Tab-separated table of C-alpha atoms in Angstrom:
chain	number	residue	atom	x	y	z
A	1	UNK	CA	-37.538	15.681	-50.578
A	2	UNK	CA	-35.822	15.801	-47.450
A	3	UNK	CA	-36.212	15.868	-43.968
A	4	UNK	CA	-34.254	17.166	-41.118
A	5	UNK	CA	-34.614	18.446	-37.969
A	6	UNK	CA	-33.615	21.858	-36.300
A	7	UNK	CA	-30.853	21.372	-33.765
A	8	UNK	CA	-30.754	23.913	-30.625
A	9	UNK	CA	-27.633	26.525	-31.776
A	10	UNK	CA	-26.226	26.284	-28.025
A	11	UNK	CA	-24.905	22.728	-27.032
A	12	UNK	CA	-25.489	23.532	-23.490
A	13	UNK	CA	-29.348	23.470	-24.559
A	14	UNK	CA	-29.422	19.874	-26.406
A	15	UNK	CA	-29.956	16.717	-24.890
A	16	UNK	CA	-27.547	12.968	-25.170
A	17	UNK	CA	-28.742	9.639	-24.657
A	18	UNK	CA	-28.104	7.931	-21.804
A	19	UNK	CA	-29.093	4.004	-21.066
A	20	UNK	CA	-30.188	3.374	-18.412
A	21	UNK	CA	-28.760	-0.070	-17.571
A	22	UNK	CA	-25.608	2.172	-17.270
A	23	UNK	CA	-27.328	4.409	-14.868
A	24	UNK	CA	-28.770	1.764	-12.914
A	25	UNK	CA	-25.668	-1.294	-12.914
A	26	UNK	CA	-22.415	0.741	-14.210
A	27	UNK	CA	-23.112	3.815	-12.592
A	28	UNK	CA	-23.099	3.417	-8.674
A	29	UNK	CA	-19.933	1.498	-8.260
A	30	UNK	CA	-18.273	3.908	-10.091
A	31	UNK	CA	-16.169	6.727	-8.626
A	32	UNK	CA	-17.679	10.196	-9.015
A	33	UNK	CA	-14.818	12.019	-10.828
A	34	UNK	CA	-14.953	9.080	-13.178
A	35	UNK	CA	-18.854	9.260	-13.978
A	36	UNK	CA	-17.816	13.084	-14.031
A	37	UNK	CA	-15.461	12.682	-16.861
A	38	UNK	CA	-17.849	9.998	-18.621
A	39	UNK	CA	-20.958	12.214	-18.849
A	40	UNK	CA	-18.291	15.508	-20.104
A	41	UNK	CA	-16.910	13.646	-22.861
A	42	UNK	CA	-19.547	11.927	-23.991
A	43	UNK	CA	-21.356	15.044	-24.395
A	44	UNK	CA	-18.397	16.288	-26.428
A	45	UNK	CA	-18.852	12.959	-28.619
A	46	UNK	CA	-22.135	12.959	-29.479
A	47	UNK	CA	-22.411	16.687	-30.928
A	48	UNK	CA	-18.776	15.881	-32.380
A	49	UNK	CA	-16.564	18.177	-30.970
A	50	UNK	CA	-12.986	18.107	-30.309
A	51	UNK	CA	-11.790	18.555	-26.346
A	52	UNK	CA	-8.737	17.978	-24.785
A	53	UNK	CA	-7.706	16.755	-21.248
A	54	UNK	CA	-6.226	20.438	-20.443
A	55	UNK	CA	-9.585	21.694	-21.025
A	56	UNK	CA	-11.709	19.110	-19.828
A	57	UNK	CA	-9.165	18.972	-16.469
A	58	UNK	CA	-9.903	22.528	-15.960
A	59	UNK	CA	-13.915	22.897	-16.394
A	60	UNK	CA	-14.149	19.505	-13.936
A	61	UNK	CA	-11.654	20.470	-11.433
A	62	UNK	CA	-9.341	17.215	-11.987
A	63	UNK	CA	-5.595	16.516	-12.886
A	64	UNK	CA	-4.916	15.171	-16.574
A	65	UNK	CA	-4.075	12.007	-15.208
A	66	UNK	CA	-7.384	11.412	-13.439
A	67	UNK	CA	-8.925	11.367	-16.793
A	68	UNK	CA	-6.443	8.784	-17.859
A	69	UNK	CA	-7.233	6.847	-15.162
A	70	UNK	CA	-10.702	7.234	-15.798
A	71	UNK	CA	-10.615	5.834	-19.011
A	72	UNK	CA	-8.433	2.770	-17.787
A	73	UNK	CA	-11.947	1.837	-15.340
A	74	UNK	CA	-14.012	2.872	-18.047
A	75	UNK	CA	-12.644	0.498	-20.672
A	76	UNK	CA	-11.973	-2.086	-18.289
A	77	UNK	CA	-15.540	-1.805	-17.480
A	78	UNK	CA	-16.463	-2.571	-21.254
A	79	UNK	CA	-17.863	0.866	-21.821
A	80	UNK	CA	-15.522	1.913	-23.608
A	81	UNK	CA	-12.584	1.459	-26.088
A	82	UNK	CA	-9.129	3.237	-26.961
A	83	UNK	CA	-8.946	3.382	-30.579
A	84	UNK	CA	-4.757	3.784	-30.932
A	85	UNK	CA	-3.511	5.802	-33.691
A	86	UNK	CA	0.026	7.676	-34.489
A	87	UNK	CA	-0.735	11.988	-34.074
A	88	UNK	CA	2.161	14.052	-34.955
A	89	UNK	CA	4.672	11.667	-34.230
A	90	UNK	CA	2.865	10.603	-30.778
A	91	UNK	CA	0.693	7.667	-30.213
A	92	UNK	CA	-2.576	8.764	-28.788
A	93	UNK	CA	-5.893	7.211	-28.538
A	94	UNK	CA	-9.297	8.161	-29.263
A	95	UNK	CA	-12.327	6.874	-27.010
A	96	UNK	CA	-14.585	4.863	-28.415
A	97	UNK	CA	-18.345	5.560	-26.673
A	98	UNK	CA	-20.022	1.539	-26.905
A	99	UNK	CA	-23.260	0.160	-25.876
A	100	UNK	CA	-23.595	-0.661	-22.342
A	101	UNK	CA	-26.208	-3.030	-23.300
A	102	UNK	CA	-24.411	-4.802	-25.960
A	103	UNK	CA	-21.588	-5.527	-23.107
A	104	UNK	CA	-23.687	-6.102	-20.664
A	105	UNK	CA	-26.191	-8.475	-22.580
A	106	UNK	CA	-25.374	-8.601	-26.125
A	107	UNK	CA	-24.681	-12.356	-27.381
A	108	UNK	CA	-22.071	-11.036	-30.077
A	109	UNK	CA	-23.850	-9.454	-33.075
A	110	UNK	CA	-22.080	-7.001	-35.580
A	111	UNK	CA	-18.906	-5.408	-34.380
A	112	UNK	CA	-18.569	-2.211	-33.399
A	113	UNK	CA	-18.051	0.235	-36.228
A	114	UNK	CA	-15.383	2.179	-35.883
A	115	UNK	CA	-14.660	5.832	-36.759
A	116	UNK	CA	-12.820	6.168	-40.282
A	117	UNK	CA	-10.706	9.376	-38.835
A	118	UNK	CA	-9.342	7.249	-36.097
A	119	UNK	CA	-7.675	4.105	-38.398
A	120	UNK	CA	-4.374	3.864	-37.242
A	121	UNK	CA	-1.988	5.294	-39.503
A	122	UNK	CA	1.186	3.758	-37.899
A	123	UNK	CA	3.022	3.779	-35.124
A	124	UNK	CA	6.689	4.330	-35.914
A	125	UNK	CA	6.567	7.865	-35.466
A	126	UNK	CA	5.754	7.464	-31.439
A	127	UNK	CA	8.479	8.293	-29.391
A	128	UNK	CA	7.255	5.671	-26.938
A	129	UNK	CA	6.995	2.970	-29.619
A	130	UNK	CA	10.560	4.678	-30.350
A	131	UNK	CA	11.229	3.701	-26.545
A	132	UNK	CA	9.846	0.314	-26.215
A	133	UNK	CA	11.954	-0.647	-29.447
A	134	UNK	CA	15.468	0.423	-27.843
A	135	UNK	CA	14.001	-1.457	-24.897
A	136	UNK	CA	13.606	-4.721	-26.772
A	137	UNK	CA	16.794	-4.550	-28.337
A	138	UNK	CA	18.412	-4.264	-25.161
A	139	UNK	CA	16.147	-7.031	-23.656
A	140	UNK	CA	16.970	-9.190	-26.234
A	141	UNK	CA	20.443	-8.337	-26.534
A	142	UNK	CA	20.378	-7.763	-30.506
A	143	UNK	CA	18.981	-6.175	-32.979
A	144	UNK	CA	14.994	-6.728	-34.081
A	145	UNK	CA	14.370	-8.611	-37.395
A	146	UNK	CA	11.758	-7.137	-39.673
A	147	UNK	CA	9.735	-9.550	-38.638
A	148	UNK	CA	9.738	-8.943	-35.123
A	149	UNK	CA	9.074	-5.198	-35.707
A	150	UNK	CA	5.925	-5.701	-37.443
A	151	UNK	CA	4.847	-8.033	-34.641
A	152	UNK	CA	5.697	-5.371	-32.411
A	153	UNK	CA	3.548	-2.701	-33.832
A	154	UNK	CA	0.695	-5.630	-34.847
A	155	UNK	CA	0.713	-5.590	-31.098
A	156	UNK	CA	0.379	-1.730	-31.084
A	157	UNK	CA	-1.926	-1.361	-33.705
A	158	UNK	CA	-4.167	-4.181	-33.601
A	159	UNK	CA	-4.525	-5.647	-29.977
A	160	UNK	CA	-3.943	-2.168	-29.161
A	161	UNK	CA	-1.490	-2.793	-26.282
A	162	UNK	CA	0.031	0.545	-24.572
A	163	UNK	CA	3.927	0.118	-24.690
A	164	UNK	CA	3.825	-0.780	-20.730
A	165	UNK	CA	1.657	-3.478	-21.257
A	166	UNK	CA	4.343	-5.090	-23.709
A	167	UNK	CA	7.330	-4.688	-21.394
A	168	UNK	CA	5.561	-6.769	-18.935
A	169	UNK	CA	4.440	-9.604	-21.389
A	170	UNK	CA	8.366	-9.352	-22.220
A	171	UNK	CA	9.331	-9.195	-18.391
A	172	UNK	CA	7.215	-12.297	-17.956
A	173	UNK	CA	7.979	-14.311	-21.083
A	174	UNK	CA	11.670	-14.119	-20.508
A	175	UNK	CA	11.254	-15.104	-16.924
A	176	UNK	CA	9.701	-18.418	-18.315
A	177	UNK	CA	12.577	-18.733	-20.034
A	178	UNK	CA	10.387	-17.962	-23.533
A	179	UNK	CA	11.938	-15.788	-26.045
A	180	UNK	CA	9.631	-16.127	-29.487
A	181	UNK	CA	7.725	-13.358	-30.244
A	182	UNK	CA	5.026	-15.492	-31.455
A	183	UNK	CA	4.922	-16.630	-27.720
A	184	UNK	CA	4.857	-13.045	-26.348
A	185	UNK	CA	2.079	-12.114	-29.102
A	186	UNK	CA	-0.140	-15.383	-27.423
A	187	UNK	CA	-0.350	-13.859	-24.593
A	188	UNK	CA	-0.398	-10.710	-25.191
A	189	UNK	CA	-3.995	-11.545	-27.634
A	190	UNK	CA	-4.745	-13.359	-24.282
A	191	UNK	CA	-4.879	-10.253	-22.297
A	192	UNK	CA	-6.785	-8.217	-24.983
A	193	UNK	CA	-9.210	-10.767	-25.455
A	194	UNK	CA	-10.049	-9.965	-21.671
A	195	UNK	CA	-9.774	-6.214	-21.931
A	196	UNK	CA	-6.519	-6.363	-19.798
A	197	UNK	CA	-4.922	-2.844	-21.100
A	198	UNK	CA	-3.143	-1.613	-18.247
A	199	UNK	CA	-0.111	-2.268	-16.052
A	200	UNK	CA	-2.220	-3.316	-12.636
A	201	UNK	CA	-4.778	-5.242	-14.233
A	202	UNK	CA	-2.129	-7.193	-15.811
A	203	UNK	CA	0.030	-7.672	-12.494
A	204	UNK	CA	-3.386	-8.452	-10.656
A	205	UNK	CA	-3.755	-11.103	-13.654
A	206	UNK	CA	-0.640	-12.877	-13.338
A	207	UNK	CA	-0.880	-12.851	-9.459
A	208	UNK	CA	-4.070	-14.604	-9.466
A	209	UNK	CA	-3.320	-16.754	-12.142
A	210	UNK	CA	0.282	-17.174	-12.209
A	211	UNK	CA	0.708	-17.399	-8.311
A	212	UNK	CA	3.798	-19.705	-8.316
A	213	UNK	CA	5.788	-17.279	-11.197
A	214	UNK	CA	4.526	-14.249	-8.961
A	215	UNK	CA	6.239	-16.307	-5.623
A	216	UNK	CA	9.320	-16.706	-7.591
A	217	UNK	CA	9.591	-12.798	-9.223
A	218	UNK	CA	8.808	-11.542	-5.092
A	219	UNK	CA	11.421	-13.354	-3.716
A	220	UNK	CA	13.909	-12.843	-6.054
A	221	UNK	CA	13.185	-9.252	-6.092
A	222	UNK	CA	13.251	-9.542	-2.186
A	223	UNK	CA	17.080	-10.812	-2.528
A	224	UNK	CA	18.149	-7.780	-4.553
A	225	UNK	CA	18.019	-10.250	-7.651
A	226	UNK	CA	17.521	-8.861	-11.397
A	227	UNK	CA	17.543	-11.993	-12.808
A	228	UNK	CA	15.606	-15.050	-13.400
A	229	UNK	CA	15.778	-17.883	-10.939
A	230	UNK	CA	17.497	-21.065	-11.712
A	231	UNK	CA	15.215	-24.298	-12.485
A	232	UNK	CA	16.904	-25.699	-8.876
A	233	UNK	CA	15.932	-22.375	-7.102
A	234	UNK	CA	12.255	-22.483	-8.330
A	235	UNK	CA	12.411	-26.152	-7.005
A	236	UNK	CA	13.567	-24.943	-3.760
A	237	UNK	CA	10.969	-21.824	-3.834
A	238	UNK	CA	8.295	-24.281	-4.303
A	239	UNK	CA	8.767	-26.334	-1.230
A	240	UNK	CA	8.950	-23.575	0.798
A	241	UNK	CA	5.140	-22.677	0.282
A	242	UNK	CA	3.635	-26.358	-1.276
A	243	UNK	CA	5.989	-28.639	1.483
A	244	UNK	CA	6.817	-26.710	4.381
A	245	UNK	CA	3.623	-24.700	4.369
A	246	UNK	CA	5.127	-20.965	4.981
A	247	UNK	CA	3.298	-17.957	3.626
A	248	UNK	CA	4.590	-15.371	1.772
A	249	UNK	CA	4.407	-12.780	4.222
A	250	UNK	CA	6.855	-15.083	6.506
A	251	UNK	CA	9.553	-16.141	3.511
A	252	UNK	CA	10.287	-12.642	2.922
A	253	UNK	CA	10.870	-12.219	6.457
A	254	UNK	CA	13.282	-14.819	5.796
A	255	UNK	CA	14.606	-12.992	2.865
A	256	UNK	CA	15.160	-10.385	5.366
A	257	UNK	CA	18.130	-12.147	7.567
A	258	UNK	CA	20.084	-11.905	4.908
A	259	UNK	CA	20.887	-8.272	5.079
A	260	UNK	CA	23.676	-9.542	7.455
A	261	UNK	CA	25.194	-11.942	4.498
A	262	UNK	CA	27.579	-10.585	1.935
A	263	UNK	CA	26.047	-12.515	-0.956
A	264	UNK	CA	22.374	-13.095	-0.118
A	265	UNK	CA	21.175	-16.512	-2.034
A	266	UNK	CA	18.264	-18.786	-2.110
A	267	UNK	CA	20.459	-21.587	-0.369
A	268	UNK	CA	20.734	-19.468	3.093
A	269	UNK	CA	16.940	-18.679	3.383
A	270	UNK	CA	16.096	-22.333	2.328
A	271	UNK	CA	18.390	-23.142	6.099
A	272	UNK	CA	16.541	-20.291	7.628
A	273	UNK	CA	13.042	-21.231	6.529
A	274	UNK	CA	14.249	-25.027	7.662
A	275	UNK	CA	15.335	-24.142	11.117
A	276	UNK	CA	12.474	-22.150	11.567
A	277	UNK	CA	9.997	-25.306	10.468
A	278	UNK	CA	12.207	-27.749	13.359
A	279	UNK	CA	11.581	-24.735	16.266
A	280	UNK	CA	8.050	-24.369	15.339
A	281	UNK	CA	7.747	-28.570	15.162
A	282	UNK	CA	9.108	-28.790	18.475
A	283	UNK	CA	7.022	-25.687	20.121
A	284	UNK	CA	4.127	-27.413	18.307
A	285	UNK	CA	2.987	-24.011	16.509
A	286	UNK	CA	1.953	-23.333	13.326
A	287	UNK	CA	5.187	-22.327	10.971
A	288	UNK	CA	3.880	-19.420	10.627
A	289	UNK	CA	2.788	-18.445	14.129
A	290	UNK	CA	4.913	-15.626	15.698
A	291	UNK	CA	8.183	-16.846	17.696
A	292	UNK	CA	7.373	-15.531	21.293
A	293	UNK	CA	9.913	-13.342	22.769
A	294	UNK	CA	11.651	-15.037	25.414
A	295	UNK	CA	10.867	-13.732	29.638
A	296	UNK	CA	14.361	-12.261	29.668
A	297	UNK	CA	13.869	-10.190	26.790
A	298	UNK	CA	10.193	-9.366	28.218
A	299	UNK	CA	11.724	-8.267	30.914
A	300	UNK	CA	13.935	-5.653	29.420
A	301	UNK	CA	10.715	-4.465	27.698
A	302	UNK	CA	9.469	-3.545	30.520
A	303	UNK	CA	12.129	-2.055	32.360
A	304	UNK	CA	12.351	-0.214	28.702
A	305	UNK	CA	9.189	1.288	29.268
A	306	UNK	CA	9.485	2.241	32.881
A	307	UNK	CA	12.564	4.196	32.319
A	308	UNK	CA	10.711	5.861	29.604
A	309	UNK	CA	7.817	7.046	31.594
A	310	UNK	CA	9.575	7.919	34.182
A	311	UNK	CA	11.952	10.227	31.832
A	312	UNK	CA	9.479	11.640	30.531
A	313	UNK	CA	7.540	12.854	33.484
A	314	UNK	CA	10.987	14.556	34.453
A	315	UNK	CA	10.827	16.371	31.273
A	316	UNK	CA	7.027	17.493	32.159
A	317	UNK	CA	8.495	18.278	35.648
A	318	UNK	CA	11.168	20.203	34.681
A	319	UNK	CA	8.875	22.136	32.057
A	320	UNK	CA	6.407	23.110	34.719
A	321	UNK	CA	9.044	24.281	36.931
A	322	UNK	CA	10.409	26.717	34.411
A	323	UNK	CA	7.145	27.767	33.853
A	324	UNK	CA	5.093	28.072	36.937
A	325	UNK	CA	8.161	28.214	39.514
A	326	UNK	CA	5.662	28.061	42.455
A	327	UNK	CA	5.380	24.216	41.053
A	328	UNK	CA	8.639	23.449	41.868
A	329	UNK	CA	8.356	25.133	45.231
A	330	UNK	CA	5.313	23.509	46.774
A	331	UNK	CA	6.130	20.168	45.692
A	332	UNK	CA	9.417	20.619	47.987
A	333	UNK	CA	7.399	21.652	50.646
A	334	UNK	CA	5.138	18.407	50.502
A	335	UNK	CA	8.339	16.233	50.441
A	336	UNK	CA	9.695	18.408	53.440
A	337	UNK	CA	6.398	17.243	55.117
A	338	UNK	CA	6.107	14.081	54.199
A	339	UNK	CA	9.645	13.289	55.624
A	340	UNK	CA	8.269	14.727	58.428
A	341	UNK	CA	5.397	12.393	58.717
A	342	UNK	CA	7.264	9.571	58.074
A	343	UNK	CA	9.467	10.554	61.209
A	344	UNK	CA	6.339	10.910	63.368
A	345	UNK	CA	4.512	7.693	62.826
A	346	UNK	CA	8.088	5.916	63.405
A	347	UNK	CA	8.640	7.254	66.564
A	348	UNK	CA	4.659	8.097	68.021
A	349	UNK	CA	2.754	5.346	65.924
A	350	UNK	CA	-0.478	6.167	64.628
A	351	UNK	CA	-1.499	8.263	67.693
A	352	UNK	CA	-2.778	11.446	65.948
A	353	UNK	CA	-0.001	13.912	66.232
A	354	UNK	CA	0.592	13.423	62.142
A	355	UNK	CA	-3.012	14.957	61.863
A	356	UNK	CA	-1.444	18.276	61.128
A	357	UNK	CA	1.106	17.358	59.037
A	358	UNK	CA	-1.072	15.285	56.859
A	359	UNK	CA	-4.011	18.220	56.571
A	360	UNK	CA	-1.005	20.513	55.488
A	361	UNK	CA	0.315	18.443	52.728
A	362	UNK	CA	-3.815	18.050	51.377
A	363	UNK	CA	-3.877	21.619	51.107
A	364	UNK	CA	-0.950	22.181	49.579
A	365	UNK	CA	-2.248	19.462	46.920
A	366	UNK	CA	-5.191	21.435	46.564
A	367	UNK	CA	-3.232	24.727	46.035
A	368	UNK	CA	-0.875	22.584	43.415
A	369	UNK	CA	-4.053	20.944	41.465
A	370	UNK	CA	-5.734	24.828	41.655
A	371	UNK	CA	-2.640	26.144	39.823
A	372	UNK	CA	-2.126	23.566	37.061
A	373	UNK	CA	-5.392	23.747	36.189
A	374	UNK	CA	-5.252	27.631	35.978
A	375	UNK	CA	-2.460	27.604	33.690
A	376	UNK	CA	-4.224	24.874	31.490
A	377	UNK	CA	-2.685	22.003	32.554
A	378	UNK	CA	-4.128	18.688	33.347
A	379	UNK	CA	-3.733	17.886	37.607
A	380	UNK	CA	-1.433	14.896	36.679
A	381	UNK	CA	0.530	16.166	34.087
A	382	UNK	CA	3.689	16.125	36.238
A	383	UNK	CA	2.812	12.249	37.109
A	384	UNK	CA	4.764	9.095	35.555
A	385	UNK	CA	2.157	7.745	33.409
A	386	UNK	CA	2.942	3.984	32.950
A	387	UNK	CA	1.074	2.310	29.751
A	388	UNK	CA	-0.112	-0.204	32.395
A	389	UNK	CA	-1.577	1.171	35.303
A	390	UNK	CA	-2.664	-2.263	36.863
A	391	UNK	CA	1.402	-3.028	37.279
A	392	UNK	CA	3.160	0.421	36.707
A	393	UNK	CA	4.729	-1.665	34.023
A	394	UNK	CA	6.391	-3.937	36.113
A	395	UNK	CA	4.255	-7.177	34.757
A	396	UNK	CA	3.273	-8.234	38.379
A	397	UNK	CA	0.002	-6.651	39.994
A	398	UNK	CA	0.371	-6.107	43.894
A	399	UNK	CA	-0.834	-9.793	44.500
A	400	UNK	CA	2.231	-11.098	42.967
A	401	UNK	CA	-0.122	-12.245	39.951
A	402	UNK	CA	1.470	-11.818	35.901
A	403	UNK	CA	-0.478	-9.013	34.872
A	404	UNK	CA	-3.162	-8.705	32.014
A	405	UNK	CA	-1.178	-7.104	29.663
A	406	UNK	CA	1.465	-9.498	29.210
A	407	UNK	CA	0.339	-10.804	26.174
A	408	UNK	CA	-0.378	-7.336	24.409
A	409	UNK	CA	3.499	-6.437	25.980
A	410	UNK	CA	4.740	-9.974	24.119
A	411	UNK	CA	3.618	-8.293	20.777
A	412	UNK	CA	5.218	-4.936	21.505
A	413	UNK	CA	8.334	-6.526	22.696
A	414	UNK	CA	9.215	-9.055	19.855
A	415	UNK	CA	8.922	-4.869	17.334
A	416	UNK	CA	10.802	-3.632	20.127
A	417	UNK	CA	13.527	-6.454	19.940
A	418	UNK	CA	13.452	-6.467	16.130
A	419	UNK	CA	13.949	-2.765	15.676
A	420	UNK	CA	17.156	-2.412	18.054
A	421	UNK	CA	18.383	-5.315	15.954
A	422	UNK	CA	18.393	-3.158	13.044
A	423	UNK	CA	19.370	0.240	14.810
């Protein structure tokens, strides 16, 4: 006799398991559209039903690569895993649904069991295996022994390495000057081992554990270089960061001065990064302190930004004036009076006979402020509006002192400098 029990005819009206250690540790770190796509599909796995990205896309509101991207956290995560196999001539994965618990806690019982309709069924019919072979060959420079293909798609079809994945276990093989395959498949059983499937976790890999092969691919890249660097040139690299003490962020500024150089080269950066150690020695600041701008070239800073306030008040002026042309006539008028004042107190000192003068001008200030603010403009809007209004961007307040913002205007002007170097 057998037993069974009666399953609801509408899928919408069933129930799937989920644990709750996922719920309560996996869960809330996760982004939403990823838990999104989680929860969809494995809905769609436990009742067994086919679904596609195009349709699960378009019932969560998400792009097709979302859900790739998805899966990347997800199986990086240990909640899942891509099971590779050849469709149609394309290589495509299925996703593997796997206990939270066992990842979380388990102490490495049974494996997983995995789906007979997903065995991989080879891989030559890909037309990105097809792509990553023509890239070997022309990595390598010849043609692939038998031998070397079946490593290849060993690589495919049992570490289950994406195509990408390989070029960069190449890319970095070759740059270590290793070319065996049986190197190449070391590492790349390194990175499966810790569920290191995708192009970023890979680079954030080799950048945390590979710093001084990362140093060497940056620099070399920062030099316009395709190529591997020399065993002298990696010598050189090195005492740049391990001897003279200079960052990264301040050798590729280095890198940068040769843009001026026909044939940039490590040579003329190592001088660079050398004359910059002997300036900083004698300055007694850190090598990789900022250079101060020298007072001359502070100077023109400021002058810089005086002649650029006061520009572009005359471009408010000369706005307001075509605008409100009554502006443009009162503000005559006050000059007409202040002239006049100035004539007064000359010749009668400060006797009282200005009075009127002065109470004219106020009102015409009045009538001017009434006006701007009428049309929706702000009272000062015509005004020169200096970034410093302690020193009108002069760097001296009234009492002769160096002003406050020096040392923010010392930041500004080494950019300033910089960029009309470039210009």
């Amino acid at each position: 006799m057998k037993y069974t029990i009666a399953k609801p005819g509408d899928i919408y009206l069933g129930n799937i398991s989920i644990e709750n250690v996922f719920i309560n540790e996996i869960m809330p770190a996760a982004p939403g559209d990823f838990v999104k796509i989680y929860l969809f599909a494995r809905l769609y796995g436990e009742i067994e039903r086919p679904l596609t990205d195009l349709v699960m896309a378009r019932e969560l509101g998400v792009t097709q690569d979302r859900i790739k991207e998805a899966w990347n956290y997800w199986e990086e995560n240990g909640v899942i895993r891509k099971l590779y196999q050849n469709s149609e001539g394309e290589l495509d994965y299925t996703i593997l649904f796997l206990s939270v618990k066992e990842a979380l806690y388990g102490e490495g019982g049974e494996e997983e069991t995995v789906p007979d309709q997903v065995e991989t069924k080879g891989a030559f019919g890909s037309q990105a295996v097809k792509d990553l072979m023509k890239w070997l060959e022309g990595k390598f420079a010849r043609t692939l022994s038998p031998q070397e293909l079946k490593e290849v798609i060993s690589w495919i079809e049992d570490l289950n390495m994406p195509p990408e994945v390989i070029m960069v276990a190449v890319t970095y093989s070759l740059e270590k000057n290793k070319t065996s395959f049986k190197y190449i498949g070391k590492i790349l059983e390194g990175w499966s081992e810790s569920g290191l499937k995708t192009t970023d976790s890979v680079e954030a890999h080799l950048e945390e554990n590979d710093q001084r092969h990362f140093r060497y691919r940056r620099v070399m890249k920062a030099l316009g270089f395709s190529r591997n660097p020399t065993e002298s040139e990696m010598k050189t690299m090195d005492t740049w960061f391990d001897d003279m003490g200079f960052n990264m962020d301040k050798v590729l500024e280095a890198c940068g001065e040769t843009s001026g150089i026909p044939n940039p080269n490590i040579k003329y950066v190592n001088g660079v990064l050398k004359n910059w150690r002997k300036e900083a020695g004698e300055k007694n600041i850190g090598v990789n302190d900022k250079k101060p701008v020298s007072m001359a070239t502070l100077n023109k800073y400021y002058n810089y930004l005086r002649n650029k306030a006061e520009k572009e008040a005359d471009e408010r002026r000369k706005e307001i004036y075509k605008k409100i042309p009554r502006i443009k006539e009162i503000d005559e008028e006050i000059r007409k009076l202040g002239a006049d004042l100035s004539k007064v107190l000359i010749l009668n000192g400060a006797d009282g006979s200005g009075k009127d003068l002065s109470e004219k001008m106020e009102e015409l200030a009045d009538d001017r402020a009434i006006i701007l603010t009428e049309n929706n403009y702000e009272i000062g809007y015509t005004e020169v509006h200096y970034k410093c209004d302690k020193c009108n961007d002069t760097g001296l307040t009234d009492m002769g002192e160096r002003c406050s913002c020096i040392t923010e205007r010392m930041e500004e002007a080494e950019e300033w400098q910089e960029k009309r170097k470039k210009a």
